[in-house]
mmCIF file of C-alpha atoms and ligand atoms in Angstrom:
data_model
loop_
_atom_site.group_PDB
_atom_site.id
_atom_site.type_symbol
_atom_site.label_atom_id
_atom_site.label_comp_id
_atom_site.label_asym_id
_atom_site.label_seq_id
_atom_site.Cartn_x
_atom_site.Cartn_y
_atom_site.Cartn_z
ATOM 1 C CA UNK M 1 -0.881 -3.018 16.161
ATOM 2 C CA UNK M 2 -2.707 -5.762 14.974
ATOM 3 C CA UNK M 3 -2.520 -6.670 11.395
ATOM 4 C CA UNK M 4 -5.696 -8.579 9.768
ATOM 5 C CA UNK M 5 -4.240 -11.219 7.865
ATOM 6 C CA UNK M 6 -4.819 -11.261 3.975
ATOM 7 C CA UNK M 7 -5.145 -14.683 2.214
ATOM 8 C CA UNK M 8 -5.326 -14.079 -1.745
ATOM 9 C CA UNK M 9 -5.426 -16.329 -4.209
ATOM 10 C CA UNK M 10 -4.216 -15.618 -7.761
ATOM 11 C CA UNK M 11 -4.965 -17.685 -10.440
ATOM 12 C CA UNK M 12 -2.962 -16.863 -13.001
ATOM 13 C CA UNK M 13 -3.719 -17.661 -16.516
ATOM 14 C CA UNK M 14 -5.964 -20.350 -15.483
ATOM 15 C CA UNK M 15 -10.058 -21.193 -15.128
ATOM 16 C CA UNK M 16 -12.679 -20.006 -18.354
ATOM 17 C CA UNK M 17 -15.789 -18.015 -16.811
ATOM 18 C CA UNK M 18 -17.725 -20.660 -15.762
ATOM 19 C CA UNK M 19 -14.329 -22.314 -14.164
ATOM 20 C CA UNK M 20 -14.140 -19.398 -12.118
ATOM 21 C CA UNK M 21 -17.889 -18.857 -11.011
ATOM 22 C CA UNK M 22 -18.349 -22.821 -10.322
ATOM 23 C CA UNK M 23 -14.473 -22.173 -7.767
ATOM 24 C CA UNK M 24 -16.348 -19.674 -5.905
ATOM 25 C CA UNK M 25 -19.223 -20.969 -5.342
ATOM 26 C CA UNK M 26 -17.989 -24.104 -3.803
ATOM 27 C CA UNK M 27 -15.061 -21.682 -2.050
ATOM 28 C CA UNK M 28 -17.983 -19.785 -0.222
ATOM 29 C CA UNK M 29 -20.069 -23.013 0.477
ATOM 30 C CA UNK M 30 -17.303 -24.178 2.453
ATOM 31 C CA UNK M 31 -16.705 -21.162 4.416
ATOM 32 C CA UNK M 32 -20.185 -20.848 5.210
ATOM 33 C CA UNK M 33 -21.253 -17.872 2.662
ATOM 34 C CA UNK M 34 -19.209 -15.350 3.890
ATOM 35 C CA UNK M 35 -15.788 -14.331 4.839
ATOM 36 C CA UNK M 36 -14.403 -15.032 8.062
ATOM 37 C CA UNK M 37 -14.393 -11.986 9.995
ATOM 38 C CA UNK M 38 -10.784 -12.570 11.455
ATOM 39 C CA UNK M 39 -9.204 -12.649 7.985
ATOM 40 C CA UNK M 40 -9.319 -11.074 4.516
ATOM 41 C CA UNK M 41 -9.888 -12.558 1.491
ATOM 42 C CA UNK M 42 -9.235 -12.045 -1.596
ATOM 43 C CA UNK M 43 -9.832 -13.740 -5.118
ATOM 44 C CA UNK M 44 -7.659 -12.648 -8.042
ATOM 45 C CA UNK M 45 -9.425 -13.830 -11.661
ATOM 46 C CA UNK M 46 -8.141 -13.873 -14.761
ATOM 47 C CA UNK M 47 -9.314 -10.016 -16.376
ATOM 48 C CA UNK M 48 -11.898 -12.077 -18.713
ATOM 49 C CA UNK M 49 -13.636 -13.963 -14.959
ATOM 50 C CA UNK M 50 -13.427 -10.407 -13.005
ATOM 51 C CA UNK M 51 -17.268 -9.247 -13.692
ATOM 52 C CA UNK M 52 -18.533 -13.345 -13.247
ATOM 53 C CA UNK M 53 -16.573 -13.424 -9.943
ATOM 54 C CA UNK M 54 -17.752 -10.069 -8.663
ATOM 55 C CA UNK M 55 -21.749 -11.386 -9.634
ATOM 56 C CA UNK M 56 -20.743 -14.034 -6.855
ATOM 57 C CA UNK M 57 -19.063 -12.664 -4.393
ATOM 58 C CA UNK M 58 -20.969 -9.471 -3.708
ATOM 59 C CA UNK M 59 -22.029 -8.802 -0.666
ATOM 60 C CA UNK M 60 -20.431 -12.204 1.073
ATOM 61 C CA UNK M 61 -17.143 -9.967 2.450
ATOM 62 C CA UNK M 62 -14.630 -11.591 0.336
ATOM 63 C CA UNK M 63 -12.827 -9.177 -2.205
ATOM 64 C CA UNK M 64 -11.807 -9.273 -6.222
ATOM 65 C CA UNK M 65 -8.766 -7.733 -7.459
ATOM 66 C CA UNK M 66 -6.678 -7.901 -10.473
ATOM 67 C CA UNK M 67 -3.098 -9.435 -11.467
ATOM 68 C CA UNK M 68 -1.749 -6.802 -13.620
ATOM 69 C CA UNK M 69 -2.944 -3.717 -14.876
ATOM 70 C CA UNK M 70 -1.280 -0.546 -17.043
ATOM 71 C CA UNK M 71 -0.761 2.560 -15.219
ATOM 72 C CA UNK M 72 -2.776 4.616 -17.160
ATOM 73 C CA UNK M 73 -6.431 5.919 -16.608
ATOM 74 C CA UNK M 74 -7.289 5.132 -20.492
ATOM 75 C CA UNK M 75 -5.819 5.761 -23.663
ATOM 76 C CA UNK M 76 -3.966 4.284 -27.134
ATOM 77 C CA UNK M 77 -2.268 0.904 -24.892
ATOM 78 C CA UNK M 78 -3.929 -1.829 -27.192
ATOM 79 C CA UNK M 79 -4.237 -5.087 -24.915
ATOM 80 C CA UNK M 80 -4.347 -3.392 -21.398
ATOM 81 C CA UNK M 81 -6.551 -2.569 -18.675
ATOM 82 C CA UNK M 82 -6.455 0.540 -16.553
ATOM 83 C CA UNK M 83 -7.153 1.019 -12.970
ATOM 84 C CA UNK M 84 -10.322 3.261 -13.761
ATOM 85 C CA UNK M 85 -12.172 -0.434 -15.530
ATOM 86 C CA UNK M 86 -10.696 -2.247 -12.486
ATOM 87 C CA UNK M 87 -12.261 0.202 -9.577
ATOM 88 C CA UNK M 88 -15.708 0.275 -11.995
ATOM 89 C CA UNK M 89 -15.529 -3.740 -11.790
ATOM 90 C CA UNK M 90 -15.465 -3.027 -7.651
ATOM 91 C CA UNK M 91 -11.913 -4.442 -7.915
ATOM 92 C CA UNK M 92 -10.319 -3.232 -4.382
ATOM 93 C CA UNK M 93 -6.310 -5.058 -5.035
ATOM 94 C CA UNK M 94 -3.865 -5.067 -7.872
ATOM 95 C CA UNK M 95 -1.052 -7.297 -7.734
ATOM 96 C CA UNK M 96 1.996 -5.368 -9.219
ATOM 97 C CA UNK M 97 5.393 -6.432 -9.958
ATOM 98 C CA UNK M 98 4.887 -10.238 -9.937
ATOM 99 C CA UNK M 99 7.841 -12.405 -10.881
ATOM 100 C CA UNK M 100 6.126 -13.564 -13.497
ATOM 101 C CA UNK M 101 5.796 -9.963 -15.015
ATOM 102 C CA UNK M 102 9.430 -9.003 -14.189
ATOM 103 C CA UNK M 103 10.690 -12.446 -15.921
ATOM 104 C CA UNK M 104 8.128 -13.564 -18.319
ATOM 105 C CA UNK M 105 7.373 -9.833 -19.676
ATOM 106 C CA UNK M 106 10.297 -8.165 -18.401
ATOM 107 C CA UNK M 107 9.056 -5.657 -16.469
ATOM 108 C CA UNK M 108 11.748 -3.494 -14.399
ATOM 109 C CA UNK M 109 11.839 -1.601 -11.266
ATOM 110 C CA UNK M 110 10.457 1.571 -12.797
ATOM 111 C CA UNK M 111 7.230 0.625 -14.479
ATOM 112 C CA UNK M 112 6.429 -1.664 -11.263
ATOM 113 C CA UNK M 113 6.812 2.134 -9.466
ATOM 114 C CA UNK M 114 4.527 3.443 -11.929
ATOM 115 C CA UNK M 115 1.780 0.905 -11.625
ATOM 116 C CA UNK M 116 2.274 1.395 -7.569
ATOM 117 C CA UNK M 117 1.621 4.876 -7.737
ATOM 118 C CA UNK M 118 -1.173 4.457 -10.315
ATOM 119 C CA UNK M 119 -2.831 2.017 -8.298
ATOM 120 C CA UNK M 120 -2.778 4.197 -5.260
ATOM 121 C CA UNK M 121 -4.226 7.094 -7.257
ATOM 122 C CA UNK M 122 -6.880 5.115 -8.010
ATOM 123 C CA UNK M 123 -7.679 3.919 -4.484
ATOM 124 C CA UNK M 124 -6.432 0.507 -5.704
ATOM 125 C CA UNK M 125 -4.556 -1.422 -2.834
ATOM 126 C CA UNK M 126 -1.188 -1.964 -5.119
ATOM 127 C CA UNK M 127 -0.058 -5.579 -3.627
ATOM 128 C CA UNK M 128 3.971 -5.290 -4.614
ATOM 129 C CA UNK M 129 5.717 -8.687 -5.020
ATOM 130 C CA UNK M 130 9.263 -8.492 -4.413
ATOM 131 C CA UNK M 131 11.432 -11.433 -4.200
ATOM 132 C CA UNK M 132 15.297 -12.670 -5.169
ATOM 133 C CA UNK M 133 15.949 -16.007 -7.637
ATOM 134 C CA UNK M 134 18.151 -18.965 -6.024
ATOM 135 C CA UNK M 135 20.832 -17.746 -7.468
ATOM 136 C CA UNK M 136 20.744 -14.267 -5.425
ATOM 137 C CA UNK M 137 20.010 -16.289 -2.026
ATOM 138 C CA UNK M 138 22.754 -19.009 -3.359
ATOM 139 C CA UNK M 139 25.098 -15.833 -2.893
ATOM 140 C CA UNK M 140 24.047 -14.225 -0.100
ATOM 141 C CA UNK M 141 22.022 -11.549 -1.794
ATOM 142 C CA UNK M 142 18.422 -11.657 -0.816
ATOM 143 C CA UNK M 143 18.355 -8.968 1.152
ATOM 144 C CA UNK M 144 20.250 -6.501 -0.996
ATOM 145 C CA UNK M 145 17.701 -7.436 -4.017
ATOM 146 C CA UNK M 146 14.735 -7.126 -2.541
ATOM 147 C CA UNK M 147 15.889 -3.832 -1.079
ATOM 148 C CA UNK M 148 16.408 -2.566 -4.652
ATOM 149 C CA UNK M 149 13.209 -3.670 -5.695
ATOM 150 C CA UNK M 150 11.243 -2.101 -2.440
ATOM 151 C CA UNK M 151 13.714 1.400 -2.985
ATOM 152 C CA UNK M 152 13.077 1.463 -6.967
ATOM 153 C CA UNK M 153 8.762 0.218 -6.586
ATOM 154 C CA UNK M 154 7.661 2.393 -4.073
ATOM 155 C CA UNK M 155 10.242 5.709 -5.411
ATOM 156 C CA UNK M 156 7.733 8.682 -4.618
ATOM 157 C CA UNK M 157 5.282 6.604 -2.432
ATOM 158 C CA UNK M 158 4.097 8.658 0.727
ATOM 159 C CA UNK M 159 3.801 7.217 4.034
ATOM 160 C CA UNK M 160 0.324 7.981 4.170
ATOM 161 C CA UNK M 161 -0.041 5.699 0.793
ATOM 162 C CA UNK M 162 2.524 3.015 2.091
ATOM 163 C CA UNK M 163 0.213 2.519 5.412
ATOM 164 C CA UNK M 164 -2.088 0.917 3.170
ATOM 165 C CA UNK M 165 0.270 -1.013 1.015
ATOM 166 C CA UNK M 166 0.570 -4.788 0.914
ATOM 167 C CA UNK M 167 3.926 -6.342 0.114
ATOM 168 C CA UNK M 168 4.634 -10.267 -0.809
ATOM 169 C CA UNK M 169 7.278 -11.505 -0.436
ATOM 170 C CA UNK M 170 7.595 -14.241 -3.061
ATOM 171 C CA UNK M 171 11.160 -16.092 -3.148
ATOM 172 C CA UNK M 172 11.685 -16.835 -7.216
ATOM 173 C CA UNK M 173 12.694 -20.365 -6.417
ATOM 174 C CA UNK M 174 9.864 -21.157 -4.476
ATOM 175 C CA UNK M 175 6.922 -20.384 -7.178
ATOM 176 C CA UNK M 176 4.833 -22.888 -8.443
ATOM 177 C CA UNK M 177 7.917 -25.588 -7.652
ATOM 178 C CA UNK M 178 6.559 -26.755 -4.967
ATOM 179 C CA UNK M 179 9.493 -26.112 -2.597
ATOM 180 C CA UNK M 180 8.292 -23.390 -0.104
ATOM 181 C CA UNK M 181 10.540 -21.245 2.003
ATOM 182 C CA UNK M 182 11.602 -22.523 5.519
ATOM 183 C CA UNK M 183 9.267 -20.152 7.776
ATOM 184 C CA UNK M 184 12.422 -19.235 9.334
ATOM 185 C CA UNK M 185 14.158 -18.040 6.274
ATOM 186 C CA UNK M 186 10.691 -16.353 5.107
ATOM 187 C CA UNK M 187 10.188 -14.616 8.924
ATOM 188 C CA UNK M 188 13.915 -13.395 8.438
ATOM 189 C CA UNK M 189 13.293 -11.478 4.939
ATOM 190 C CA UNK M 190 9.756 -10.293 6.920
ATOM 191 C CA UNK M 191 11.263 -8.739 9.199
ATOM 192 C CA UNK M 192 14.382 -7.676 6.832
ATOM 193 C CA UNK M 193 10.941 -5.590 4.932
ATOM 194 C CA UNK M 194 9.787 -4.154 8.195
ATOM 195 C CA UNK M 195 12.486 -2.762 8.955
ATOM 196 C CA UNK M 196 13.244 -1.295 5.903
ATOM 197 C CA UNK M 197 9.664 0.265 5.678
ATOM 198 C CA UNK M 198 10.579 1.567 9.485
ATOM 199 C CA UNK M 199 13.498 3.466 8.371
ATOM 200 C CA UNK M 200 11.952 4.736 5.297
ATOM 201 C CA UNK M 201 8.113 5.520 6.770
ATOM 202 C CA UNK M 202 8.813 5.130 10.605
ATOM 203 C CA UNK M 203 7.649 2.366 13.290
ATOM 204 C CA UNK M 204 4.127 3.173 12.933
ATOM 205 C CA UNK M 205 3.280 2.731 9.933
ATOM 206 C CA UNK M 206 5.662 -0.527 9.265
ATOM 207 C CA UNK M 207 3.891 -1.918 11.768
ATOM 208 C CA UNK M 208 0.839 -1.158 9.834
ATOM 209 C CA UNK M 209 1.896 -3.054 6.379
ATOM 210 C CA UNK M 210 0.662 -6.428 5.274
ATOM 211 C CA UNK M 211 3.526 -8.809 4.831
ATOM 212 C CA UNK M 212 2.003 -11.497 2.822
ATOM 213 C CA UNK M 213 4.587 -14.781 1.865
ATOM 214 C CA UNK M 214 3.745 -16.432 -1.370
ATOM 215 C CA UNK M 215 5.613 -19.242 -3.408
ATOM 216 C CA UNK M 216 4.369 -23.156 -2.625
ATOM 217 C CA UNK M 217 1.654 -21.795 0.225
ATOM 218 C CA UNK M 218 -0.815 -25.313 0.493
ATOM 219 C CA UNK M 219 -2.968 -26.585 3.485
ATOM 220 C CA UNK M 220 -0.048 -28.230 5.130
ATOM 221 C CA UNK M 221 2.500 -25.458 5.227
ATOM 222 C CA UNK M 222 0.335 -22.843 5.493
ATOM 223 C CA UNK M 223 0.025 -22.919 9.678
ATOM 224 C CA UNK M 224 3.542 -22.681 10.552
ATOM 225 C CA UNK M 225 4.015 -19.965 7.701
ATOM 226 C CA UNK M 226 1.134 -18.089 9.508
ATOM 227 C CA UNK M 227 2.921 -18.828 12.995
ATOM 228 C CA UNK M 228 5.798 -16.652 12.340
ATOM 229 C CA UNK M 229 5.641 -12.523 13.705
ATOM 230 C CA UNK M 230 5.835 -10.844 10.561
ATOM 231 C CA UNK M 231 3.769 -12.636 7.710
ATOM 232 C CA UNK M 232 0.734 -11.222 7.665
ATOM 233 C CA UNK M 233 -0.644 -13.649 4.579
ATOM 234 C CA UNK M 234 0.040 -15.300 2.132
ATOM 235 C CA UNK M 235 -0.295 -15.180 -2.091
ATOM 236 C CA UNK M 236 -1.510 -18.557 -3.345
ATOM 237 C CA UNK M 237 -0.959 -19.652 -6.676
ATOM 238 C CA UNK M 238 -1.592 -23.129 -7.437
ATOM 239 C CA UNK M 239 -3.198 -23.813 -4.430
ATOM 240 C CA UNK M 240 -6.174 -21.567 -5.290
ATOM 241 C CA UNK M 241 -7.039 -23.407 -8.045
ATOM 242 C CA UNK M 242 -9.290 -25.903 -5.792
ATOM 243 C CA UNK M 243 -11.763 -24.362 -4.081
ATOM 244 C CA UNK M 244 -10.956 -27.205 -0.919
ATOM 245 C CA UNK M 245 -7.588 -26.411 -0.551
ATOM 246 C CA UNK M 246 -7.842 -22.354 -0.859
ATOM 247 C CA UNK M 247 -10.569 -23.145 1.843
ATOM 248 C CA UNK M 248 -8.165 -25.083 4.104
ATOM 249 C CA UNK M 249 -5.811 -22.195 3.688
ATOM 250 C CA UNK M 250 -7.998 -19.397 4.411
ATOM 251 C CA UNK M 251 -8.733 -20.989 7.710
ATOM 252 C CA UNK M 252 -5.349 -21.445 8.729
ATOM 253 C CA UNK M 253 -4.496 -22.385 12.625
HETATM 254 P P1 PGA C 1 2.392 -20.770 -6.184
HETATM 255 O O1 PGA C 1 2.338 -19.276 -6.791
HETATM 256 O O2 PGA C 1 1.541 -20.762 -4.952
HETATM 257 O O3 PGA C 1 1.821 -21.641 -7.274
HETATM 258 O O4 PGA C 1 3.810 -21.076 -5.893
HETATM 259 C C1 PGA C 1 2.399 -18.158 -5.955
HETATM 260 C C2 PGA C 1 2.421 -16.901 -6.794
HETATM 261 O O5 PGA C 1 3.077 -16.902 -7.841
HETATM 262 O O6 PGA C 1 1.780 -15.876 -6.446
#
């Protein structure tokens, strides 16, 4: 089955309001208004650059989402944001479990499952970022920690959810340090995930999951990353930040 390929870009803590507008209006200027049809994409603001964004982007075929959110429809959670403000913003994606949320804010395996499940209740698209630190790959253990984190986030996730689930695959070592994953060593823990998702939700719909790589992705890595079977996409970071170079990725070879 053919999977359409999912570029995001998430910014992080970065760009004010008028940061953010100014990025996509140059990003859709240089893709000619609109998204290409071949190819979703995807623009993940800071919370406070969600509504701006949206005012932008409507109608042109690329999508908003959010970084983060609590998996609660409302309620006494001072400082969060549920999934029922993100849908009403037109929001479509939530990434969930970052690295930056399980390290920074020490998030663990079962909240991550939470917010997956939440997001899905929601009609959110829960993007799950999984991924081992250099010390796990230094030791062989890649593999064996994603598989925890895949087993523990998506605990009570039904196949008929997981069909619509994206995962990225985002090596520790490789965020924001500028040293990307050899596509050989990504396409290996790609296809590591499919399989997994086969043997937990059958062929069909692993076959049916986005795959996205993130960790370094710029405009000259980005084509042989796409090249390989089973990466679907890719989560930008950095690279997003300039509406030329998310450009150049989005219309990767
Ligand atoms: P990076 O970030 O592209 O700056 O490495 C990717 C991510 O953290 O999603």
């Amino acid at each position: 089955m053919a999977r359409k390929p999912l570029i995001a870009a998430n910014w992080k803590m970065h760009k004010t309001v008028s940061e953010a507008v100014a990025t996509v209006r140059e990003l859709l200027d240089r893709l000619g208004g609109q998204a290409p049809a071949d190819r979703t994409v995807l623009i993940c603001p800071p919370f406070t650059a969600i509504a701006a964004v949206r005012d932008v982007l409507e109608g042109t075929g690329i999508l908003w989402g959010a970084q983060n959110m609590y998996p609660r429809a409302e309620g006494a959670f001072t400082g969060e944001i549920s999934p029922r403000m993100l849908t009403d913003l037109g929001c479509t994606h939530v990434i969930v479990g970052h690295s930056e949320r399980r390290h920074i804010f020490g998030e663990g395996n079962q909240l991550i499952n939470e917010k997956v499940r939440a997001a899905f209740e929601f009609d959110l698209v829960p993007i799950l970022a999984v991924g081992e630190k250099l010390e796990h790959r230094r030791a062989g253990l890649q593999e064996a920690v994603v598989e925890e984190q895949l087993v523990k986030g998506l605990r009570g996730v039904t196949a008929e959810q997981a069909r619509q689930l994206v995962i990225a695959y985002e090596p520790v070592w490789a965020i924001g340090t500028g040293e990307t994953a050899r596509p050989e060593d990504a396409q290996a823990m790609h296809a590591f995930i499919r399989r997994w998702l086969a043997g937990q939700y059958g062929e069909e719909v692993a076959q049916a999951v986005v795959i996205q790589y993130g960790g370094s992705v710029k405009p000259n890595n980005v084509d042989e990353l796409m090249a390989q079977p089973d990466i679907d996409g890719a989560l930008v970071g950095g690279a997003s930040l300039k509406a030329d170079s998310f450009a150049r990725i989005v219309q990767f070879q």
